[in-house]
GROMACS .gro file of C-alpha atoms in nm:
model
  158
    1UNK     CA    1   0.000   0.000   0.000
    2UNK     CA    2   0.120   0.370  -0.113
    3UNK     CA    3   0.188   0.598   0.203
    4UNK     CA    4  -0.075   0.794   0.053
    5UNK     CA    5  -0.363   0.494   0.080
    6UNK     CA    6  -0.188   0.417   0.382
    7UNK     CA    7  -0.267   0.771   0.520
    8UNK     CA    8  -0.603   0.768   0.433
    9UNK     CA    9  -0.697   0.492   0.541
   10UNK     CA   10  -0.573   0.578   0.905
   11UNK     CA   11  -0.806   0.898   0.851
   12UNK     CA   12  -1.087   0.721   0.781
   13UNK     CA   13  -1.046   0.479   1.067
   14UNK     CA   14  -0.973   0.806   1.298
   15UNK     CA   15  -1.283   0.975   1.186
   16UNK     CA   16  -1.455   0.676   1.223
   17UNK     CA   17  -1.350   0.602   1.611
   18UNK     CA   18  -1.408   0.982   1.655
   19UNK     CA   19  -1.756   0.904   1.531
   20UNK     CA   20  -1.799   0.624   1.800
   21UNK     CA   21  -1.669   0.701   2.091
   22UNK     CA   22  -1.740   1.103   2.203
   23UNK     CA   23  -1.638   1.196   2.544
   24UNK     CA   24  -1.892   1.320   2.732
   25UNK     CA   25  -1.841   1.696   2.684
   26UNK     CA   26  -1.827   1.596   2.314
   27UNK     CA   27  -2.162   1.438   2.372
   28UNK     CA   28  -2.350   1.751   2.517
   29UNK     CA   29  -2.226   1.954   2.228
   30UNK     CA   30  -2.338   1.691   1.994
   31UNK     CA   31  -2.724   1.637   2.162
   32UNK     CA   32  -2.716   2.085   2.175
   33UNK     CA   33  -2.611   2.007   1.812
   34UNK     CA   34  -2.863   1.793   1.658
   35UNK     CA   35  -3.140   1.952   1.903
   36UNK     CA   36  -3.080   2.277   1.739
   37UNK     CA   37  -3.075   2.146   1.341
   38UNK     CA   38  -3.361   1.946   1.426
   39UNK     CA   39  -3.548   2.268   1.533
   40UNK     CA   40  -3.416   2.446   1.201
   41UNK     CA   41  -3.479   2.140   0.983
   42UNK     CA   42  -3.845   2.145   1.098
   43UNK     CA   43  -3.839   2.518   1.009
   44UNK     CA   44  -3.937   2.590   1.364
   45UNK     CA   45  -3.783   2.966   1.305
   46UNK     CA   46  -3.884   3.202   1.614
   47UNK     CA   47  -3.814   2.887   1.816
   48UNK     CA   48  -3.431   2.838   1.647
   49UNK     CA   49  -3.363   3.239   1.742
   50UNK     CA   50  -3.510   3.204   2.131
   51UNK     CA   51  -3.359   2.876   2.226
   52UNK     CA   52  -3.142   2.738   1.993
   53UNK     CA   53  -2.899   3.032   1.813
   54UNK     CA   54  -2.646   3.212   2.001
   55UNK     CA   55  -2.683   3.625   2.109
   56UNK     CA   56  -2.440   3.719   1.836
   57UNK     CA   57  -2.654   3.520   1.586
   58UNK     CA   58  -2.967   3.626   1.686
   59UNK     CA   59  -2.751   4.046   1.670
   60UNK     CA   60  -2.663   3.982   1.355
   61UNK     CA   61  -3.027   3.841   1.211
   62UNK     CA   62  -3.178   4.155   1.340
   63UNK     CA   63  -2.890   4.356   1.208
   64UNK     CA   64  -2.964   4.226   0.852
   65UNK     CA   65  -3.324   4.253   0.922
   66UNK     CA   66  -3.337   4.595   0.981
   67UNK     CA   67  -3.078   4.699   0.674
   68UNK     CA   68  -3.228   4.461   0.397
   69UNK     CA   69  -3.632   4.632   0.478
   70UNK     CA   70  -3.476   4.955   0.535
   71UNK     CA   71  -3.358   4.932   0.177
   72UNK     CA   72  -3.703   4.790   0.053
   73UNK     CA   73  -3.635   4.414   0.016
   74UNK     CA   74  -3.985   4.240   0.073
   75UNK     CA   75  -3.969   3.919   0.278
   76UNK     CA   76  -3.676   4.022   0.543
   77UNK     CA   77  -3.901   4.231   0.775
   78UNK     CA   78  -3.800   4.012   1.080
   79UNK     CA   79  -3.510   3.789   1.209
   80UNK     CA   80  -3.700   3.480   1.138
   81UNK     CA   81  -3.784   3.577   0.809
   82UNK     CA   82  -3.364   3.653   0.729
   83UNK     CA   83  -3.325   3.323   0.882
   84UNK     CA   84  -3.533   3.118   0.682
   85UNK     CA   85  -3.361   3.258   0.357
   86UNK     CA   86  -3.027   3.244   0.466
   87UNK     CA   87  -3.058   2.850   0.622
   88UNK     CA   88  -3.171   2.722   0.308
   89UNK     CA   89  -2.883   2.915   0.080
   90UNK     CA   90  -2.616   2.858   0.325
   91UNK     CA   91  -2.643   2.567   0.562
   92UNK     CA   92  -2.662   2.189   0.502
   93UNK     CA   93  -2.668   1.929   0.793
   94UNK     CA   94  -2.695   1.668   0.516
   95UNK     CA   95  -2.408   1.407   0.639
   96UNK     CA   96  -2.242   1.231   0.955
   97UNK     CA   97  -2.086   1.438   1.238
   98UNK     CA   98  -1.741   1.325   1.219
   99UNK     CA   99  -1.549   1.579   1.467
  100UNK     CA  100  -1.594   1.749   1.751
  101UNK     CA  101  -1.349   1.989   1.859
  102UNK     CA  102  -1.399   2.205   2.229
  103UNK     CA  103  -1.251   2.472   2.329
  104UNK     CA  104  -1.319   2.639   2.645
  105UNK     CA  105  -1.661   2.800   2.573
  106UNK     CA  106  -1.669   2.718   2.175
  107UNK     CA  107  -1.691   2.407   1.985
  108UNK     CA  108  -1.633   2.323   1.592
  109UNK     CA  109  -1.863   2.058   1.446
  110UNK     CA  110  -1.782   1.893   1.137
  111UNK     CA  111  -2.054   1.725   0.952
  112UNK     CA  112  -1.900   1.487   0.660
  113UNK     CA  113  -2.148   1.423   0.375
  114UNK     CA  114  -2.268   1.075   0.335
  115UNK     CA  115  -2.267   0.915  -0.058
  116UNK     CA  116  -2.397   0.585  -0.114
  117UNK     CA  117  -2.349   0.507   0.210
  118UNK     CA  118  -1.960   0.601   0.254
  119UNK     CA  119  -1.815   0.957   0.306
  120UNK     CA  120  -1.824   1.149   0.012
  121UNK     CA  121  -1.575   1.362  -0.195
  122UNK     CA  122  -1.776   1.651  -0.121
  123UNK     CA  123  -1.625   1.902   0.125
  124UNK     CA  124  -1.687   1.845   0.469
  125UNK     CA  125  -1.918   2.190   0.626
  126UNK     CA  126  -1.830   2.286   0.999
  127UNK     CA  127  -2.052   2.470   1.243
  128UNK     CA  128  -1.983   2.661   1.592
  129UNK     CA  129  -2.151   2.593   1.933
  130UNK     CA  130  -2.089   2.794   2.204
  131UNK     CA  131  -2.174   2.779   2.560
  132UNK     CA  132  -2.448   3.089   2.666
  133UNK     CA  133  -2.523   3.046   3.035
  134UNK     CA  134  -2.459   2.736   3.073
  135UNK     CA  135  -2.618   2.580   2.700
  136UNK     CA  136  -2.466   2.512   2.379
  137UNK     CA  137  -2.594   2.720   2.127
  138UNK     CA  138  -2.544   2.738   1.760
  139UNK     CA  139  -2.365   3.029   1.586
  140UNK     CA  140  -2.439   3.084   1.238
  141UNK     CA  141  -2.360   3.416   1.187
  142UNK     CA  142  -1.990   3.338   1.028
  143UNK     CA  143  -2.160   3.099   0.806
  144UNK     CA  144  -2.434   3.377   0.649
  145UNK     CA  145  -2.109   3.636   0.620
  146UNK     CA  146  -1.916   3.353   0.484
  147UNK     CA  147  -2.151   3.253   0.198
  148UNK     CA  148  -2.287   3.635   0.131
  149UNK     CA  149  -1.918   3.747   0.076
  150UNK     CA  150  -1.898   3.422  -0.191
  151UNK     CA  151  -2.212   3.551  -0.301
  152UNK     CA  152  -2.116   3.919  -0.366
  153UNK     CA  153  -1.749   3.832  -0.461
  154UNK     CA  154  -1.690   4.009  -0.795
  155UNK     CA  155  -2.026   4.216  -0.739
  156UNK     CA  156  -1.946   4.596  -0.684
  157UNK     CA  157  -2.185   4.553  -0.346
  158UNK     CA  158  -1.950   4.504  -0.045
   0.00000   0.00000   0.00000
């Protein structure tokens, strides 16, 4: 076996065994995790900004809110109306969790898509939890600036 087949394969079988056996800090972040995409999933919006997304999330939703109807844009009156949009363009819990990474207060989640049945080629998406008295909540807001700057790259709108 190449060193490169050799080298994935040991990936694989580490993200695997990361897969199986979560610590149990890992294991609050991951039940805060799938409690909160289930919410979104079931496009449960008002509920995903009052229990399940993070202050800075919730900031920023009202932030965009307030700009994007200020400006005359129909259907971003409210926070849960910017949210709805902006799940569906930019978020995608389609896969396996396959990491968990904590630190201190924050926590990267890495959600592998699934082809066939095995990991697929696609890239992997990661999402932030962090810890707001005393619950894991989910921050979105770097993933709405990260796909509206894809969005507007090569636009003259910054």
């Amino acid at each position: 076996m190449s060193g490169i087949g050799f080298g994935l394969l040991a990936a694989t079988f580490t993200v695997i065994l990361c897969a199986c056996s979560w610590s149990g800090d890992q294991r609050d972040v991951l039940n805060a995790f799938q409690r909160v995409s289930g919410i979104l999933e079931a496009g449960e919006w008002e509920t995903a900004i009052e229990e399940g997304l993070d202050a800075g999330t919730g900031r920023f939703l009202d932030s965009l809110s307030e700009d994007l109807s200020g400006r005359g844009l129909e259907g971003y009156g409210s926070a849960s109306e910017v949210l709805q949009v902006f799940y569906r363009e930019y978020v995608d819990f389609d896969g396996e969790v396959t990491m968990i990474f904590i630190d201190g207060s924050a926590a990267e989640i890495t959600v592998t898509p699934i082809d066939d049945g095995s990991y697929s080629a696609a890239a992997p998406s990661q999402y932030t939890m962090v810890l707001e008295e005393g619950e894991w909540m989910m921050d979105l807001s770097e993933v709405f600036r990260a796909g509206m700057e894809a969005d507007l790259r090569g636009s003259y709108i910054r």
